[in-house]
Amino acid sequence: MQVELRGMGSMLLGEYQHNLDAKGRIIIPAKFRQDLGSKFVITRGMDGCLFGYPMSEWKKVEGKIDALSINKRDVRAFTRFFFSAAQECEFDKQGRINIPSILRNYAKIEKKCVVVGVSNRIEIWSERAWQDFTSDAAAHFDEIAENIIDL
């Protein structure tokens, strides 16, 4: 699902169940393809998922990380881990991308997976990890919301 906010462009929203094929390919929902563009970047994300960024968002993330001091051990470790697995992706004619084995292994994606729109990026989760995450988040949703925002 895409939502157009006045002056802000589109947001990636929604949750879609998919299967990884034998060659490590996954169909990205058609609703996400337009906002991701013909080329986008996937890399290791947080909480055991993969992050997928449109090139315009990837440039922003790169800029923020590049602005950090490499004199800090945590910055160097994060930068290496985050960028070393990053891959530029293009869709095939069926709307699929290939997820390299390094990223499949990181996210523990074997067959069933979930593609989620999260505002300016997509996330790709193994079905099991997504179920675990959503169960935990649902159990603490009110507390989480109270701690971060005033809706």
mmCIF file of C-alpha atoms in Angstrom:
data_model
loop_
_atom_site.group_PDB
_atom_site.id
_atom_site.type_symbol
_atom_site.label_atom_id
_atom_site.label_comp_id
_atom_site.label_asym_id
_atom_site.label_seq_id
_atom_site.Cartn_x
_atom_site.Cartn_y
_atom_site.Cartn_z
ATOM 1 C CA MET A 1 0.000 0.000 0.000
ATOM 2 C CA GLN A 2 1.229 3.486 -0.782
ATOM 3 C CA VAL A 3 0.092 6.594 1.005
ATOM 4 C CA GLU A 4 0.784 9.995 -0.479
ATOM 5 C CA LEU A 5 1.367 12.685 2.130
ATOM 6 C CA ARG A 6 1.142 16.259 0.942
ATOM 7 C CA GLY A 7 4.652 17.461 0.183
ATOM 8 C CA MET A 8 6.317 14.324 1.544
ATOM 9 C CA GLY A 9 6.133 11.795 -1.320
ATOM 10 C CA SER A 10 4.959 8.222 -0.875
ATOM 11 C CA MET A 11 5.284 5.989 2.128
ATOM 12 C CA LEU A 12 5.809 2.247 1.928
ATOM 13 C CA LEU A 13 3.134 0.525 4.003
ATOM 14 C CA GLY A 14 1.752 -2.979 4.407
ATOM 15 C CA GLU A 15 2.672 -6.591 5.087
ATOM 16 C CA TYR A 16 2.915 -9.283 2.419
ATOM 17 C CA GLN A 17 3.628 -13.019 2.695
ATOM 18 C CA HIS A 18 5.932 -14.496 0.048
ATOM 19 C CA ASN A 19 8.125 -17.512 -0.613
ATOM 20 C CA LEU A 20 11.762 -17.585 -1.565
ATOM 21 C CA ASP A 21 12.315 -19.771 -4.633
ATOM 22 C CA ALA A 22 15.065 -22.371 -5.031
ATOM 23 C CA LYS A 23 17.379 -19.772 -6.619
ATOM 24 C CA GLY A 24 17.065 -17.326 -3.702
ATOM 25 C CA ARG A 25 14.611 -14.996 -5.435
ATOM 26 C CA ILE A 26 11.601 -13.303 -3.922
ATOM 27 C CA ILE A 27 8.760 -11.354 -5.485
ATOM 28 C CA ILE A 28 8.584 -7.818 -4.184
ATOM 29 C CA PRO A 29 4.955 -6.639 -4.021
ATOM 30 C CA ALA A 30 3.979 -4.507 -7.001
ATOM 31 C CA LYS A 31 2.819 -1.769 -4.617
ATOM 32 C CA PHE A 32 6.434 -1.357 -3.443
ATOM 33 C CA ARG A 33 8.227 -1.578 -6.784
ATOM 34 C CA GLN A 34 7.357 1.894 -8.007
ATOM 35 C CA ASP A 35 8.639 3.603 -4.855
ATOM 36 C CA LEU A 36 11.760 1.443 -4.709
ATOM 37 C CA GLY A 37 12.631 2.344 -8.297
ATOM 38 C CA SER A 38 14.393 0.266 -10.914
ATOM 39 C CA LYS A 39 17.425 -0.111 -8.628
ATOM 40 C CA PHE A 40 17.502 -0.143 -4.854
ATOM 41 C CA VAL A 41 19.780 -1.375 -2.065
ATOM 42 C CA ILE A 42 19.238 -4.195 0.419
ATOM 43 C CA THR A 43 21.470 -4.834 3.401
ATOM 44 C CA ARG A 44 21.508 -6.207 6.905
ATOM 45 C CA GLY A 45 18.873 -4.539 9.008
ATOM 46 C CA MET A 46 18.175 -4.528 12.691
ATOM 47 C CA ASP A 47 16.294 -7.142 14.691
ATOM 48 C CA GLY A 48 17.376 -9.875 12.273
ATOM 49 C CA CYS A 49 15.669 -8.594 9.128
ATOM 50 C CA LEU A 50 16.890 -7.056 5.869
ATOM 51 C CA PHE A 51 16.431 -3.388 5.017
ATOM 52 C CA GLY A 52 15.653 -2.314 1.442
ATOM 53 C CA TYR A 53 16.096 1.351 0.528
ATOM 54 C CA PRO A 54 15.176 3.302 -2.608
ATOM 55 C CA MET A 55 18.364 4.909 -3.935
ATOM 56 C CA SER A 56 17.290 8.366 -2.713
ATOM 57 C CA GLU A 57 16.865 7.055 0.843
ATOM 58 C CA TRP A 58 20.074 5.014 0.625
ATOM 59 C CA LYS A 59 21.994 8.218 -0.172
ATOM 60 C CA LYS A 60 20.544 9.826 2.975
ATOM 61 C CA VAL A 61 21.521 6.833 5.121
ATOM 62 C CA GLU A 62 25.010 6.833 3.588
ATOM 63 C CA GLY A 63 25.380 10.528 4.369
ATOM 64 C CA LYS A 64 24.362 10.081 8.000
ATOM 65 C CA ILE A 65 26.757 7.190 8.502
ATOM 66 C CA ASP A 66 29.595 8.946 6.669
ATOM 67 C CA ALA A 67 29.179 11.911 9.034
ATOM 68 C CA LEU A 68 29.980 9.721 12.060
ATOM 69 C CA SER A 69 33.496 9.679 13.484
ATOM 70 C CA ILE A 70 35.548 6.666 12.412
ATOM 71 C CA ASN A 71 37.611 7.201 15.555
ATOM 72 C CA LYS A 72 34.888 5.363 17.480
ATOM 73 C CA ARG A 73 35.069 1.569 17.524
ATOM 74 C CA ASP A 74 31.264 1.160 17.393
ATOM 75 C CA VAL A 75 31.056 3.385 14.322
ATOM 76 C CA ARG A 76 33.695 1.347 12.517
ATOM 77 C CA ALA A 77 32.042 -1.944 13.487
ATOM 78 C CA PHE A 78 28.571 -0.799 12.446
ATOM 79 C CA THR A 79 29.816 0.705 9.187
ATOM 80 C CA ARG A 80 31.680 -2.451 8.208
ATOM 81 C CA PHE A 81 28.792 -4.744 9.075
ATOM 82 C CA PHE A 82 26.127 -2.585 7.429
ATOM 83 C CA PHE A 83 27.938 -1.744 4.184
ATOM 84 C CA SER A 84 29.805 -5.011 3.617
ATOM 85 C CA ALA A 85 26.607 -6.940 2.890
ATOM 86 C CA ALA A 86 24.833 -4.173 0.963
ATOM 87 C CA GLN A 87 23.731 -5.173 -2.538
ATOM 88 C CA GLU A 88 22.241 -3.151 -5.349
ATOM 89 C CA CYS A 89 19.123 -4.917 -6.664
ATOM 90 C CA GLU A 90 17.162 -4.792 -9.891
ATOM 91 C CA PHE A 91 13.804 -6.414 -10.580
ATOM 92 C CA ASP A 92 13.465 -9.132 -13.178
ATOM 93 C CA LYS A 93 10.416 -9.253 -15.481
ATOM 94 C CA GLN A 94 8.371 -11.043 -12.787
ATOM 95 C CA GLY A 95 9.162 -8.417 -10.129
ATOM 96 C CA ARG A 96 11.651 -10.641 -8.316
ATOM 97 C CA ILE A 97 15.014 -9.849 -6.792
ATOM 98 C CA ASN A 98 17.788 -12.221 -5.871
ATOM 99 C CA ILE A 99 18.715 -12.157 -2.200
ATOM 100 C CA PRO A 100 22.385 -13.126 -1.842
ATOM 101 C CA SER A 101 23.154 -16.015 0.499
ATOM 102 C CA ILE A 102 25.004 -13.751 2.963
ATOM 103 C CA LEU A 103 21.774 -11.795 3.494
ATOM 104 C CA ARG A 104 19.511 -14.880 3.499
ATOM 105 C CA ASN A 105 21.734 -16.435 6.164
ATOM 106 C CA TYR A 106 21.762 -13.253 8.268
ATOM 107 C CA ALA A 107 17.957 -13.006 8.251
ATOM 108 C CA LYS A 108 17.505 -16.802 8.519
ATOM 109 C CA ILE A 109 15.288 -16.750 5.428
ATOM 110 C CA GLU A 110 14.818 -20.242 4.078
ATOM 111 C CA LYS A 111 11.447 -20.359 2.328
ATOM 112 C CA LYS A 112 8.553 -18.418 3.852
ATOM 113 C CA CYS A 113 9.146 -14.727 4.365
ATOM 114 C CA VAL A 114 7.349 -11.470 4.940
ATOM 115 C CA VAL A 115 7.933 -8.185 3.107
ATOM 116 C CA VAL A 116 6.911 -5.167 5.160
ATOM 117 C CA GLY A 117 6.652 -1.506 4.210
ATOM 118 C CA VAL A 118 8.117 0.724 6.920
ATOM 119 C CA SER A 119 7.703 4.321 5.756
ATOM 120 C CA ASN A 120 10.879 5.007 3.728
ATOM 121 C CA ARG A 121 12.131 1.416 3.399
ATOM 122 C CA ILE A 122 11.024 -2.174 3.116
ATOM 123 C CA GLU A 123 12.007 -4.926 5.489
ATOM 124 C CA ILE A 124 12.298 -8.585 4.571
ATOM 125 C CA TRP A 125 11.853 -11.055 7.433
ATOM 126 C CA SER A 126 11.802 -14.787 7.804
ATOM 127 C CA GLU A 127 8.209 -15.736 8.599
ATOM 128 C CA ARG A 128 9.208 -17.120 12.024
ATOM 129 C CA ALA A 129 11.195 -14.019 13.036
ATOM 130 C CA TRP A 130 8.329 -11.750 11.925
ATOM 131 C CA GLN A 131 5.830 -13.773 13.989
ATOM 132 C CA ASP A 132 8.103 -13.562 17.039
ATOM 133 C CA PHE A 133 8.622 -9.819 16.571
ATOM 134 C CA THR A 134 4.935 -9.005 16.090
ATOM 135 C CA SER A 135 3.887 -11.122 19.063
ATOM 136 C CA ASP A 136 6.327 -9.302 21.308
ATOM 137 C CA ALA A 137 5.495 -5.873 19.881
ATOM 138 C CA ALA A 138 1.754 -6.497 20.246
ATOM 139 C CA ALA A 139 2.172 -7.489 23.880
ATOM 140 C CA HIS A 140 4.005 -4.227 24.616
ATOM 141 C CA PHE A 141 2.467 -1.882 22.029
ATOM 142 C CA ASP A 142 0.843 0.534 24.485
ATOM 143 C CA GLU A 143 3.996 0.803 26.570
ATOM 144 C CA ILE A 144 6.178 1.298 23.491
ATOM 145 C CA ALA A 145 3.857 3.993 22.136
ATOM 146 C CA GLU A 146 3.769 5.853 25.466
ATOM 147 C CA ASN A 147 7.562 5.894 25.587
ATOM 148 C CA ILE A 148 8.162 7.283 22.121
ATOM 149 C CA ILE A 149 5.278 9.398 20.873
ATOM 150 C CA ASP A 150 2.167 11.263 21.851
ATOM 151 C CA LEU A 151 -0.541 10.100 19.442
#
